[in-house]
Amino acid sequence: MNNIGFQKCPSDPKIIILVVKTTENSMIFVTKDAGATFEKVSLPFMLKEEFVFHHSRPDYLLARSSDPQKQLWLSCDYGKTWKKIAVRVTNAKWGRKCCDKNETIFTMVDATDREYANTSLYRSTNLGDTFESIRPMVHGVGIEGKFMYCSVLDSHGSQDRTLIVSTDGGSTWDEAQVPVIGSEQFFTVLSAVEGMAFLHLDAVGNTGKGMLYTSDGDGIVFRESLKDHLYTNEDSITDFYKVESMKAVYWASQILPDNGVRTRITYDRGGHWQPIDEPLNAPCAGEKSGCQLHIHGLFSQSQHVLVPSGPLSVESALGLVIAHGNLGTTLETDNPDVFVSTDGGYNWYLSLHGPHHYAIMDYGSVIVAIPHSSNGTADTLKFSVDSGHSWTCYKFTNETIYFTGLLTEPGSKTLVVNLWGYEVHSNEWKVTTIDFKAVLDKKCEEADLTTWQPHNKQRGGCLLGMKESYKRKKGSFCYIGGPENIDQTAEPCPCATDDYECDYGFYYHENKGCLQDPQFTKKLCLKDKEEMLVTSGYRKIPGDMCTGGKMFPEHSFTSLNKSCSDADKYIVASVALGAKVSNMSNAIVALIVIVVVCLALVMVVVFVRKLQQLKTTTARYRYARLSQGEQVAVDLGSDDEQTSLVGTSCAELQPAEITVASENSRPTRLPVSYQNANDDSDDELLLTIN
């Protein structure tokens, strides 16, 4: 059973649902005002898992029951009343935020209870009043951005699966052009929100790693992006993370040959991955080379590393990223510190010693944090108005409160934060609401703002053909209060080779550019029709908005006026797809090898349930353990702008010492392993990272 007791609405954090389950029924307590008032509701069914919140309508909820009928229930009034809309439902999702009506619901329905033997994908556009079948033999479905991905079973009766994609809400489908995989592999769509998709493809054997691919703008053709990407078979854990405050920035964990785990970051949507340089205010003592910042995420939490909050970034706080991390050559098992970046992950600095819970407020002008304690209690809030360079402490209670979470107002745009917990002795829920307008009583003016340009290290700030700039707070004791102070400007850049990548069947040569693979015939099968690709060898990167400058003609397709045979559905060649064009010596040449498969098969991608992977060897990873060693003085900033109105300067954040290991004192890294779970989940396709 999942932990479903405390659920927060993603579109409105003031809406919180507490779930209480007994042996007979489920009850919920709903608050729409961040805990000021609650309404109790007895559900007409036993809740199986977390509610499915609507992306835009906080009053819309879907829920599945745990009874044998697998009922699907709908509420349109924040959970107050419920209506049964379907049975035998194994999965349910709301429609695409970008493109579907708010009333759109997709369901997977198992008509036979034989586990995927006859599971179909259904669509409703009227909140479940009627459904239509849009795809038979479906094993899993994922929806994000404009894309819908499905894994579908082989029509010849085997358990093999292939990946198909739709960009029109399931009306038409194309087979995704990804490499053939073996019977002990699986794939997972990790993200598809910037006009392209990231796909993890499991490696052969139970290694807990695989290849990370990126797609073209249609989500059909994929190219290699990051090798040895960590993705465990236990609970589908990955550290893959999209930075919400900066376009095109992602990071992920990579497994080394000795099973160490390290962080890699990309600033161009997977075109190139690199380490995160060590922060200037927290040097690695005794490290001659390879000292880098490594970010702790879900995998560290699964290995019992103390990480109270995962990486945090929000769209409204431009460039701001907060994360737990450590310095060294790999991830380490000792308690991490909190690091902050204000330029989307290019540069970082040490902000807080030790593990903390944290949240972002007022478009990033305020950061709040609660120190983690060994007994789970909390009475002090830290806050910063200069992006974590200095902190003020405020004791918010004299009671012994077991702390459960920080909740900010919608989109991290206001100055109100709610601290949730319960009194240790009475077990009564306690919600402390803090409004920072009592302290930051001055709205930021022009003199308090500065102009910031994202990605200013790349081609003068040009990324995907656009140069953008924003107004941000310098660090003054004021609040932003609204988007009018952000003042975004954007202008297109002239096209250059960096705006293009190699087209289907072409690979990048350092001196000659994009060259056609000699075995590639330019013949593709799209929507069951043979098409001939007409191309110069270059294609513009999906979402690139450059104009003028160095331009290449767009590719096109010429119909060959015949249907694809089974053999024609696959590209019979060793094909290099979508390699990014670059003049750098370390440009990535992405090779996707697509081979001929046995005649009479109708699929190119094979899923297999994770149960089959139990037959193989358990993967083992290693962390480095940081030991006491040389001490280095670290300047964490001035306290000149701190206030005594609500608290005092946090004493431990004066220029202080940080304990790091010298090269000679560093012990052997401890092995960290995971055990496979018997997981037959039908929702393998999409893992969403909040």
XYZ file of C-alpha atoms in Angstrom:
690
model
C 0.000 0.000 0.000
C 1.322 3.454 -0.894
C 1.580 6.181 1.688
C -1.669 7.965 0.880
C -2.438 9.605 4.199
C -1.347 13.160 3.321
C -2.040 14.450 -0.197
C -1.479 17.953 -1.558
C -3.193 19.296 -4.664
C -0.449 20.164 -7.187
C -2.372 23.085 -8.723
C -3.384 24.642 -5.378
C -1.274 23.734 -2.309
C -3.926 25.220 0.003
C -6.020 22.131 -0.805
C -4.901 19.183 1.298
C -6.575 15.813 1.807
C -5.913 13.641 4.850
C -6.919 9.995 4.407
C -7.960 7.718 7.277
C -8.499 4.031 6.483
C -10.269 1.510 8.675
C -11.075 -2.133 8.043
C -14.509 -1.124 6.745
C -14.147 2.124 4.812
C -12.047 5.158 3.977
C -12.585 8.656 5.320
C -11.031 11.887 4.141
C -10.573 15.278 5.763
C -10.418 18.054 3.164
C -9.109 21.575 3.709
C -9.281 24.274 1.044
C -7.678 26.960 3.223
C -4.354 25.333 4.175
C -5.649 23.773 7.369
C -7.762 26.580 8.826
C -10.875 24.421 8.437
C -11.529 20.783 7.531
C -14.527 18.916 6.164
C -14.960 15.220 6.920
C -16.224 12.899 4.163
C -16.891 9.152 4.314
C -16.026 7.629 0.941
C -18.490 5.188 -0.668
C -15.544 2.911 -1.514
C -12.251 1.691 -0.041
C -9.471 3.834 -1.493
C -6.746 1.826 -3.246
C -4.096 4.471 -3.898
C -3.486 8.204 -4.115
C -6.089 10.448 -5.728
C -5.461 11.566 -9.304
C -5.636 15.356 -9.106
C -6.581 17.334 -12.201
C -3.805 19.481 -13.664
C -5.943 22.665 -13.803
C -9.196 22.052 -11.907
C -8.467 21.451 -8.199
C -12.103 20.411 -7.634
C -11.724 17.435 -10.023
C -10.519 14.142 -8.497
C -10.250 10.557 -9.718
C -9.935 7.592 -7.363
C -9.687 3.826 -7.739
C -11.250 1.389 -5.302
C -9.484 -1.624 -3.828
C -12.385 -4.043 -4.356
C -12.295 -6.812 -7.004
C -14.435 -4.736 -9.389
C -11.600 -2.133 -9.690
C -14.076 0.734 -9.713
C -13.158 4.225 -10.896
C -14.813 7.118 -9.038
C -15.084 10.810 -9.927
C -15.583 13.869 -7.733
C -16.165 17.372 -9.089
C -16.445 19.126 -5.717
C -13.115 18.557 -3.919
C -14.102 15.061 -2.780
C -17.395 15.954 -1.126
C -19.545 13.743 -3.409
C -18.540 10.855 -5.657
C -19.849 9.138 -8.786
C -18.809 5.710 -10.088
C -17.901 6.047 -13.786
C -16.156 2.777 -14.747
C -15.173 -0.706 -13.551
C -12.248 -3.052 -14.191
C -9.973 -0.015 -14.387
C -6.254 -0.722 -13.938
C -5.067 2.849 -14.580
C -6.662 6.274 -14.943
C -5.259 9.631 -16.033
C -6.551 13.081 -16.884
C -6.074 14.387 -20.411
C -3.164 16.491 -21.600
C -2.991 19.952 -20.086
C -1.802 21.510 -23.332
C -4.274 20.103 -25.763
C -7.289 18.270 -24.310
C -10.549 19.446 -22.792
C -10.597 19.620 -19.007
C -13.269 16.899 -19.071
C -10.976 14.368 -20.800
C -10.186 11.121 -18.956
C -8.117 8.162 -20.173
C -8.535 4.711 -18.608
C -7.018 1.271 -19.031
C -9.749 -1.354 -18.684
C -9.063 -5.066 -18.183
C -12.062 -6.959 -19.538
C -10.940 -10.444 -18.458
C -8.934 -10.098 -15.215
C -6.131 -11.985 -16.958
C -3.490 -9.283 -16.445
C -3.087 -7.425 -19.755
C -4.443 -10.251 -21.896
C -7.308 -8.019 -23.012
C -6.605 -4.551 -21.610
C -7.747 -1.632 -23.756
C -7.223 2.124 -23.598
C -10.429 4.180 -23.376
C -11.073 7.921 -23.705
C -13.884 10.068 -22.335
C -14.370 13.738 -23.183
C -17.383 14.300 -20.886
C -16.139 13.388 -17.400
C -16.918 9.715 -17.772
C -20.504 9.880 -19.031
C -19.385 7.904 -22.104
C -16.132 6.165 -23.099
C -14.719 5.080 -26.458
C -12.036 2.450 -27.021
C -8.997 3.949 -28.777
C -6.358 1.195 -28.492
C -6.510 -2.558 -27.707
C -3.853 -4.763 -26.096
C -2.357 -1.956 -23.985
C 0.117 -2.726 -21.215
C 0.955 0.790 -19.962
C 0.237 4.439 -20.744
C 2.075 7.678 -20.010
C 0.913 11.248 -20.627
C 3.047 14.357 -20.406
C 3.245 17.512 -22.460
C 1.767 16.955 -25.905
C 2.758 13.284 -25.963
C 0.897 10.091 -25.137
C 3.013 6.947 -25.020
C 1.637 3.417 -24.842
C 3.267 0.048 -24.543
C 1.185 -2.387 -26.567
C 1.281 -6.174 -26.569
C 2.382 -8.200 -29.562
C -0.667 -9.214 -31.597
C 0.804 -12.695 -32.098
C 0.142 -13.620 -28.468
C 3.569 -13.211 -26.862
C 4.300 -10.920 -23.931
C 6.590 -8.776 -26.061
C 5.718 -5.094 -26.190
C 6.375 -2.145 -28.443
C 6.258 1.601 -27.774
C 3.830 3.780 -29.719
C 3.291 7.541 -29.529
C 0.394 9.884 -30.240
C 0.349 13.679 -30.395
C -3.404 14.054 -31.039
C -4.844 12.579 -27.867
C -4.884 8.960 -29.019
C -6.661 9.335 -32.358
C -3.599 8.247 -34.369
C -0.406 6.439 -33.349
C 3.160 5.939 -34.622
C 5.708 3.351 -33.571
C 8.632 4.944 -31.732
C 11.919 4.307 -33.540
C 14.075 2.965 -30.716
C 16.574 0.093 -30.705
C 15.499 -3.508 -30.436
C 15.786 -4.676 -26.823
C 15.998 -8.084 -25.208
C 13.420 -9.989 -23.209
C 14.880 -8.865 -19.861
C 14.668 -5.130 -20.541
C 12.120 -2.355 -20.111
C 11.816 1.303 -21.049
C 10.362 4.324 -19.257
C 9.426 7.790 -20.508
C 10.862 10.188 -17.924
C 9.877 13.609 -19.264
C 8.171 15.067 -22.312
C 7.451 18.699 -21.492
C 9.785 20.749 -23.695
C 8.617 19.580 -27.109
C 10.670 16.365 -26.923
C 10.939 13.286 -24.726
C 13.541 11.606 -22.515
C 13.413 7.818 -22.595
C 15.279 5.380 -20.334
C 16.071 2.008 -21.934
C 17.151 -0.712 -19.530
C 20.508 -2.421 -20.093
C 20.792 -6.177 -20.582
C 20.865 -7.985 -17.248
C 19.673 -6.724 -13.901
C 22.190 -3.886 -13.628
C 19.974 -1.034 -12.455
C 21.227 1.141 -15.288
C 20.646 1.759 -18.973
C 20.800 4.267 -21.814
C 19.029 7.623 -21.667
C 17.655 8.718 -25.054
C 16.184 11.975 -26.337
C 13.564 12.233 -29.085
C 12.924 14.462 -32.023
C 10.086 16.990 -31.960
C 7.536 14.352 -32.979
C 8.564 11.993 -30.185
C 9.188 9.202 -32.695
C 12.924 8.934 -33.396
C 15.320 8.738 -30.417
C 19.085 9.190 -30.088
C 21.585 8.247 -27.379
C 22.090 10.904 -24.720
C 23.630 9.494 -21.478
C 25.149 6.057 -20.960
C 24.919 4.078 -17.714
C 21.974 6.122 -16.491
C 20.846 4.974 -13.028
C 17.337 3.540 -12.915
C 16.776 0.824 -10.350
C 14.387 -2.074 -10.644
C 13.230 -1.510 -7.079
C 10.286 0.894 -7.126
C 11.532 2.404 -10.431
C 13.881 4.843 -8.688
C 15.860 7.418 -10.659
C 17.556 10.726 -9.885
C 16.569 12.209 -13.250
C 15.446 15.798 -12.574
C 14.192 18.667 -14.702
C 15.125 22.143 -13.441
C 11.811 24.009 -13.541
C 13.399 27.449 -13.129
C 15.606 27.209 -16.237
C 14.803 25.902 -19.699
C 16.809 22.984 -21.075
C 18.559 22.059 -17.790
C 18.353 18.514 -16.404
C 20.528 16.321 -14.240
C 20.768 12.589 -13.621
C 22.887 10.002 -11.826
C 25.376 7.857 -13.714
C 26.886 4.553 -12.554
C 30.673 4.261 -12.836
C 32.561 1.061 -13.737
C 33.348 0.480 -10.037
C 29.623 1.006 -9.219
C 30.145 4.441 -7.754
C 27.334 6.921 -8.453
C 27.946 10.442 -9.736
C 25.847 13.389 -10.908
C 25.855 14.676 -14.482
C 24.079 17.830 -15.698
C 23.000 19.019 -19.143
C 22.263 22.608 -20.145
C 20.992 21.775 -23.637
C 18.269 19.125 -23.116
C 20.571 16.138 -23.220
C 22.881 17.212 -26.035
C 25.895 17.208 -23.741
C 26.318 16.025 -20.136
C 29.031 17.234 -17.785
C 29.983 17.303 -14.087
C 28.905 20.085 -11.718
C 31.964 22.099 -10.725
C 32.747 22.461 -7.034
C 31.220 25.532 -5.342
C 33.636 28.418 -4.822
C 32.876 28.724 -1.108
C 33.285 25.026 -0.307
C 36.517 23.675 -1.759
C 37.446 20.010 -1.521
C 40.442 19.588 0.749
C 43.136 17.209 -0.454
C 41.442 16.517 -3.800
C 43.918 16.782 -6.668
C 41.337 16.181 -9.354
C 37.724 15.166 -9.822
C 36.263 17.180 -6.956
C 32.702 17.940 -8.022
C 29.238 18.576 -6.592
C 26.917 15.564 -6.539
C 23.178 15.938 -5.965
C 21.170 13.633 -3.688
C 17.736 12.578 -4.893
C 15.362 9.640 -4.731
C 18.076 7.000 -4.958
C 19.921 8.423 -1.948
C 16.661 8.468 -0.003
C 16.056 4.827 -0.929
C 19.516 3.994 0.442
C 18.687 5.700 3.770
C 20.932 8.703 3.228
C 19.405 11.552 5.255
C 17.795 13.728 2.559
C 14.659 15.397 4.051
C 13.895 17.372 0.870
C 14.658 16.471 -2.709
C 15.888 18.965 -5.335
C 13.626 22.004 -5.578
C 13.016 24.529 -8.345
C 9.858 26.323 -9.472
C 9.020 28.110 -12.688
C 8.244 31.381 -10.918
C 11.672 31.621 -9.205
C 13.883 32.138 -12.236
C 17.242 30.393 -12.050
C 16.859 29.352 -8.393
C 17.663 25.722 -7.545
C 18.062 24.172 -4.081
C 19.385 20.679 -3.419
C 21.181 18.468 -0.932
C 24.624 17.499 -2.116
C 28.183 16.539 -1.267
C 31.597 17.291 -2.701
C 33.923 14.573 -3.984
C 34.174 12.130 -6.843
C 30.861 10.355 -6.170
C 27.765 10.504 -3.987
C 28.546 9.864 -0.321
C 26.659 8.341 2.591
C 27.397 10.977 5.228
C 24.807 13.646 5.917
C 24.678 16.070 2.968
C 24.613 19.869 3.046
C 22.255 22.247 1.241
C 23.566 23.957 -1.902
C 21.948 26.735 -3.928
C 22.277 27.943 -7.520
C 20.791 31.172 -8.845
C 21.676 30.631 -12.508
C 19.878 27.374 -13.225
C 22.668 25.036 -12.132
C 25.762 26.546 -13.752
C 27.266 27.816 -10.472
C 26.539 26.620 -6.919
C 27.388 27.673 -3.373
C 27.101 26.070 0.049
C 24.115 27.575 1.860
C 23.238 25.416 4.905
C 25.211 22.854 6.875
C 23.463 19.510 7.274
C 20.069 18.185 6.140
C 17.075 20.555 6.027
C 13.505 20.772 4.809
C 13.104 23.806 2.527
C 10.654 25.741 0.369
C 10.639 28.727 -2.024
C 8.366 31.774 -1.663
C 7.530 35.055 -3.434
C 9.038 34.283 -6.862
C 12.266 33.187 -5.171
C 12.811 36.308 -3.057
C 12.432 34.259 0.157
C 13.705 30.772 1.009
C 12.567 29.062 4.205
C 14.141 26.019 5.844
C 13.596 23.761 8.849
C 16.643 21.908 10.229
C 16.215 18.149 10.386
C 16.426 16.735 13.895
C 17.059 13.159 14.930
C 13.773 12.949 16.863
C 11.700 14.638 14.144
C 10.725 17.677 16.233
C 11.114 21.309 15.166
C 10.615 24.716 16.755
C 12.803 27.025 14.623
C 12.357 28.341 11.087
C 15.260 29.737 9.070
C 14.645 32.207 6.262
C 16.799 33.988 3.719
C 16.030 37.006 1.532
C 19.283 36.865 -0.458
C 19.026 33.431 -2.110
C 20.575 31.554 0.782
C 23.744 33.601 1.300
C 22.654 34.556 4.840
C 19.913 33.312 7.142
C 17.721 34.522 9.999
C 16.323 32.165 12.660
C 12.814 32.478 14.102
C 11.442 30.281 16.898
C 7.813 29.741 15.928
C 6.620 27.614 18.870
C 7.408 26.732 22.465
C 5.642 23.370 22.181
C 7.198 20.052 21.258
C 6.012 19.658 17.662
C 6.702 16.644 15.480
C 7.321 18.319 12.116
C 5.696 16.813 8.992
C 6.112 19.354 6.206
C 6.381 22.840 4.708
C 3.624 24.080 2.401
C 3.768 27.351 0.496
C 0.994 29.137 -1.346
C 0.272 28.293 -5.035
C 3.290 28.388 -7.331
C 5.624 29.683 -4.606
C 4.445 33.188 -5.505
C 3.186 34.586 -2.195
C 4.707 35.310 1.203
C 2.687 32.780 3.221
C 4.109 29.482 4.460
C 2.357 26.806 6.530
C 4.300 24.572 8.899
C 2.554 21.243 9.509
C 3.039 18.917 12.438
C 1.443 17.475 15.528
C 2.004 17.971 19.238
C 4.027 15.058 20.561
C 2.096 14.504 23.809
C -1.490 15.133 22.647
C -1.111 13.998 18.998
C -3.127 17.065 17.955
C -2.444 18.473 14.486
C -0.755 21.869 14.558
C -0.572 24.241 11.589
C 1.527 27.393 11.967
C 0.935 30.025 9.268
C 3.633 32.663 8.776
C 3.064 35.703 6.560
C 6.367 37.371 5.673
C 4.680 40.623 4.738
C 4.991 41.458 8.431
C 8.743 41.608 7.837
C 9.175 42.414 4.167
C 6.802 45.375 4.245
C 8.382 47.101 1.220
C 7.625 46.057 -2.342
C 10.704 45.876 -4.558
C 11.337 48.916 -6.726
C 13.541 49.356 -9.782
C 16.607 50.056 -7.644
C 16.110 46.698 -5.887
C 16.171 44.737 -9.141
C 18.863 43.646 -11.530
C 18.752 42.255 -15.089
C 19.587 38.576 -15.441
C 20.175 36.609 -18.632
C 19.809 32.799 -18.570
C 22.477 30.654 -20.230
C 24.775 33.664 -20.614
C 27.754 31.306 -20.860
C 26.491 29.851 -24.143
C 26.682 31.958 -27.310
C 26.007 35.160 -25.408
C 22.819 33.810 -23.873
C 21.343 32.287 -27.042
C 19.638 28.982 -26.330
C 17.280 27.259 -28.735
C 17.385 30.353 -30.903
C 16.257 32.872 -28.265
C 18.021 35.341 -26.004
C 15.950 36.081 -22.914
C 16.418 38.457 -19.983
C 14.513 38.990 -16.735
C 14.408 41.323 -13.771
C 15.374 39.721 -10.454
C 15.843 40.915 -6.892
C 19.394 41.792 -5.911
C 19.005 40.637 -2.316
C 17.291 43.666 -0.843
C 14.882 43.397 2.084
C 11.779 43.701 -0.099
C 9.203 41.432 -1.694
C 8.413 40.947 -5.400
C 4.671 40.430 -5.040
C 3.733 39.804 -8.674
C 4.935 38.891 -12.169
C 5.004 42.538 -13.280
C 8.348 42.942 -11.499
C 9.907 40.064 -13.437
C 9.705 41.992 -16.741
C 10.701 39.358 -19.292
C 12.169 40.324 -22.659
C 13.107 37.973 -25.491
C 14.571 38.292 -28.963
C 15.447 35.679 -31.590
C 19.070 34.861 -32.352
C 20.551 34.263 -35.805
C 20.833 30.566 -36.577
C 24.161 28.795 -36.151
C 25.293 25.194 -36.305
C 24.488 24.813 -32.585
C 20.800 25.209 -33.473
C 20.852 22.021 -35.558
C 21.423 18.337 -35.050
C 22.055 15.522 -37.508
C 18.887 14.196 -39.135
C 17.627 10.622 -39.241
C 20.314 8.261 -40.549
C 23.137 10.812 -40.317
C 26.028 11.042 -37.864
C 28.306 13.889 -36.817
C 31.905 14.032 -38.037
C 34.131 16.521 -36.229
C 35.613 17.994 -39.414
C 32.920 17.298 -42.015
C 29.665 17.835 -40.139
C 26.653 15.553 -40.618
C 27.358 12.593 -42.897
C 24.919 9.939 -44.084
C 25.373 6.458 -42.711
C 26.223 4.342 -45.791
C 23.725 1.639 -44.788
C 20.815 4.058 -44.343
C 18.402 4.026 -47.296
C 16.300 7.042 -46.168
C 13.208 4.810 -46.306
C 10.961 4.988 -43.228
C 7.585 3.559 -42.298
C 5.208 6.218 -40.940
C 1.566 5.441 -40.163
C 1.948 2.122 -42.035
C 2.992 3.875 -45.272
C 6.457 3.822 -46.840
C 8.021 7.285 -47.010
C 11.320 8.503 -48.467
C 13.190 11.039 -46.334
C 14.332 14.147 -48.249
C 16.979 15.920 -46.178
C 20.222 17.880 -46.245
C 21.377 15.848 -43.263
C 20.555 18.574 -40.740
C 17.402 19.273 -38.763
C 16.629 22.122 -36.403
C 16.597 21.086 -32.743
C 12.987 20.676 -31.515
C 11.691 23.968 -30.153
C 14.526 26.096 -31.581
C 13.290 29.580 -32.596
C 16.351 31.028 -34.389
C 15.881 33.053 -37.583
C 18.235 33.990 -40.397
C 21.947 33.323 -40.123
C 23.171 29.868 -41.080
C 20.096 27.857 -42.028
C 19.503 24.386 -43.462
C 16.324 23.391 -45.338
C 13.704 21.496 -43.378
C 13.462 17.807 -44.163
C 10.367 16.409 -45.854
C 8.896 13.031 -46.777
C 7.899 11.757 -50.217
C 5.292 8.997 -50.339
C 6.288 5.747 -52.104
C 2.584 4.910 -52.518
C 2.646 1.514 -50.845
C 1.967 0.057 -47.435
C 4.717 -1.202 -45.173
C 5.277 -4.914 -44.892
C 6.283 -6.337 -41.518
C 9.945 -6.217 -42.521
C 9.618 -2.699 -43.946
C 8.473 -1.313 -40.584
C 12.042 -1.289 -39.330
C 15.087 0.602 -40.531
C 17.486 -2.096 -41.752
C 20.750 -0.305 -40.994
C 23.116 0.900 -38.360
C 21.665 4.379 -38.084
C 23.105 7.451 -36.380
C 20.162 9.587 -35.378
C 19.940 13.185 -34.218
C 23.561 13.833 -33.285
C 23.941 17.404 -32.103
C 25.964 19.633 -34.420
C 28.897 21.223 -32.635
C 32.417 22.358 -33.387
C 33.637 21.129 -30.006
C 35.920 18.108 -29.930
C 33.678 16.406 -27.426
C 30.564 16.610 -29.592
C 28.268 13.675 -29.061
C 27.827 11.275 -31.943
C 24.591 9.514 -31.112
C 24.337 6.067 -32.680
C 21.128 4.095 -32.558
C 21.581 0.614 -33.929
C 18.422 -0.777 -35.461
C 18.629 -4.368 -36.677
C 16.448 -6.692 -38.649
C 14.072 -8.752 -36.529
C 12.411 -12.053 -37.277
C 9.778 -11.937 -39.996
C 6.206 -12.091 -38.650
C 6.949 -9.973 -35.595
C 4.923 -6.777 -35.499
C 7.030 -4.909 -32.927
C 10.508 -3.499 -32.410
C 10.571 -2.715 -28.693
C 10.153 -5.414 -26.071
C 8.914 -4.879 -22.550
C 9.140 -7.559 -19.924
C 7.707 -7.411 -16.446
C 10.081 -6.726 -13.646
C 9.180 -10.123 -12.220
C 11.317 -11.711 -14.923
C 14.300 -9.653 -13.790
C 14.324 -11.426 -10.424
C 16.076 -14.291 -12.183
C 19.220 -12.235 -12.753
C 21.956 -10.879 -10.526
C 21.183 -8.130 -8.036
C 22.944 -4.847 -8.813
C 25.164 -3.254 -6.206
C 26.200 0.393 -6.011
C 28.821 2.079 -3.887
C 28.930 5.420 -2.146
C 32.002 7.085 -0.685
C 31.829 7.704 3.056
C 33.135 11.068 4.154
C 35.337 10.831 7.255
C 36.633 13.481 9.574
C 39.711 15.125 8.178
C 41.091 18.510 7.314
C 38.914 21.515 8.102
C 38.431 24.371 5.664
C 37.046 27.799 6.483
C 33.982 28.664 4.425
C 32.525 32.151 4.018
C 28.743 31.875 3.863
C 28.021 35.552 3.395
C 27.278 38.666 5.388
C 24.433 39.149 7.851
C 24.189 42.887 7.208
C 20.633 42.683 5.908
C 19.185 40.411 8.590
C 16.396 41.691 10.785
C 15.504 41.378 14.438
C 11.793 41.838 13.794
C 11.022 38.124 13.690
C 14.226 36.446 14.718
C 17.963 36.553 15.148
C 20.943 35.775 12.959
C 21.508 32.013 12.752
C 24.739 31.641 14.700
C 25.885 28.438 13.003
C 25.869 30.212 9.643
C 28.593 32.711 10.482
C 31.809 32.045 8.530
C 32.396 28.524 9.743
C 34.377 25.361 9.369
C 33.298 22.460 7.237
C 34.671 18.988 7.796
C 36.012 17.279 4.688
C 38.225 14.281 4.135
C 41.782 14.658 3.024
C 42.961 12.383 0.250
C 44.975 10.196 2.631
C 42.208 9.798 5.191
C 39.426 8.846 2.784
C 38.393 5.199 3.404
C 37.182 2.704 0.857
C 33.685 3.449 -0.348
C 30.996 1.397 1.308
C 28.894 -0.897 -0.909
C 25.268 0.084 -1.296
C 22.878 -2.478 -2.741
C 19.201 -2.705 -3.537
C 16.900 -5.696 -3.655
C 14.420 -6.199 -6.433
C 10.739 -5.937 -5.584
C 8.117 -8.251 -7.007
C 6.523 -5.381 -8.902
C 4.036 -6.163 -11.641
C 2.867 -2.575 -11.931
C 1.056 -1.713 -15.134
C 2.177 1.907 -14.933
C 5.767 1.461 -16.084
C 5.762 4.093 -18.763
C 5.857 7.433 -17.048
C 7.721 8.524 -13.958
C 6.835 12.134 -13.040
C 9.798 14.180 -10.704
C 8.358 16.657 -8.590
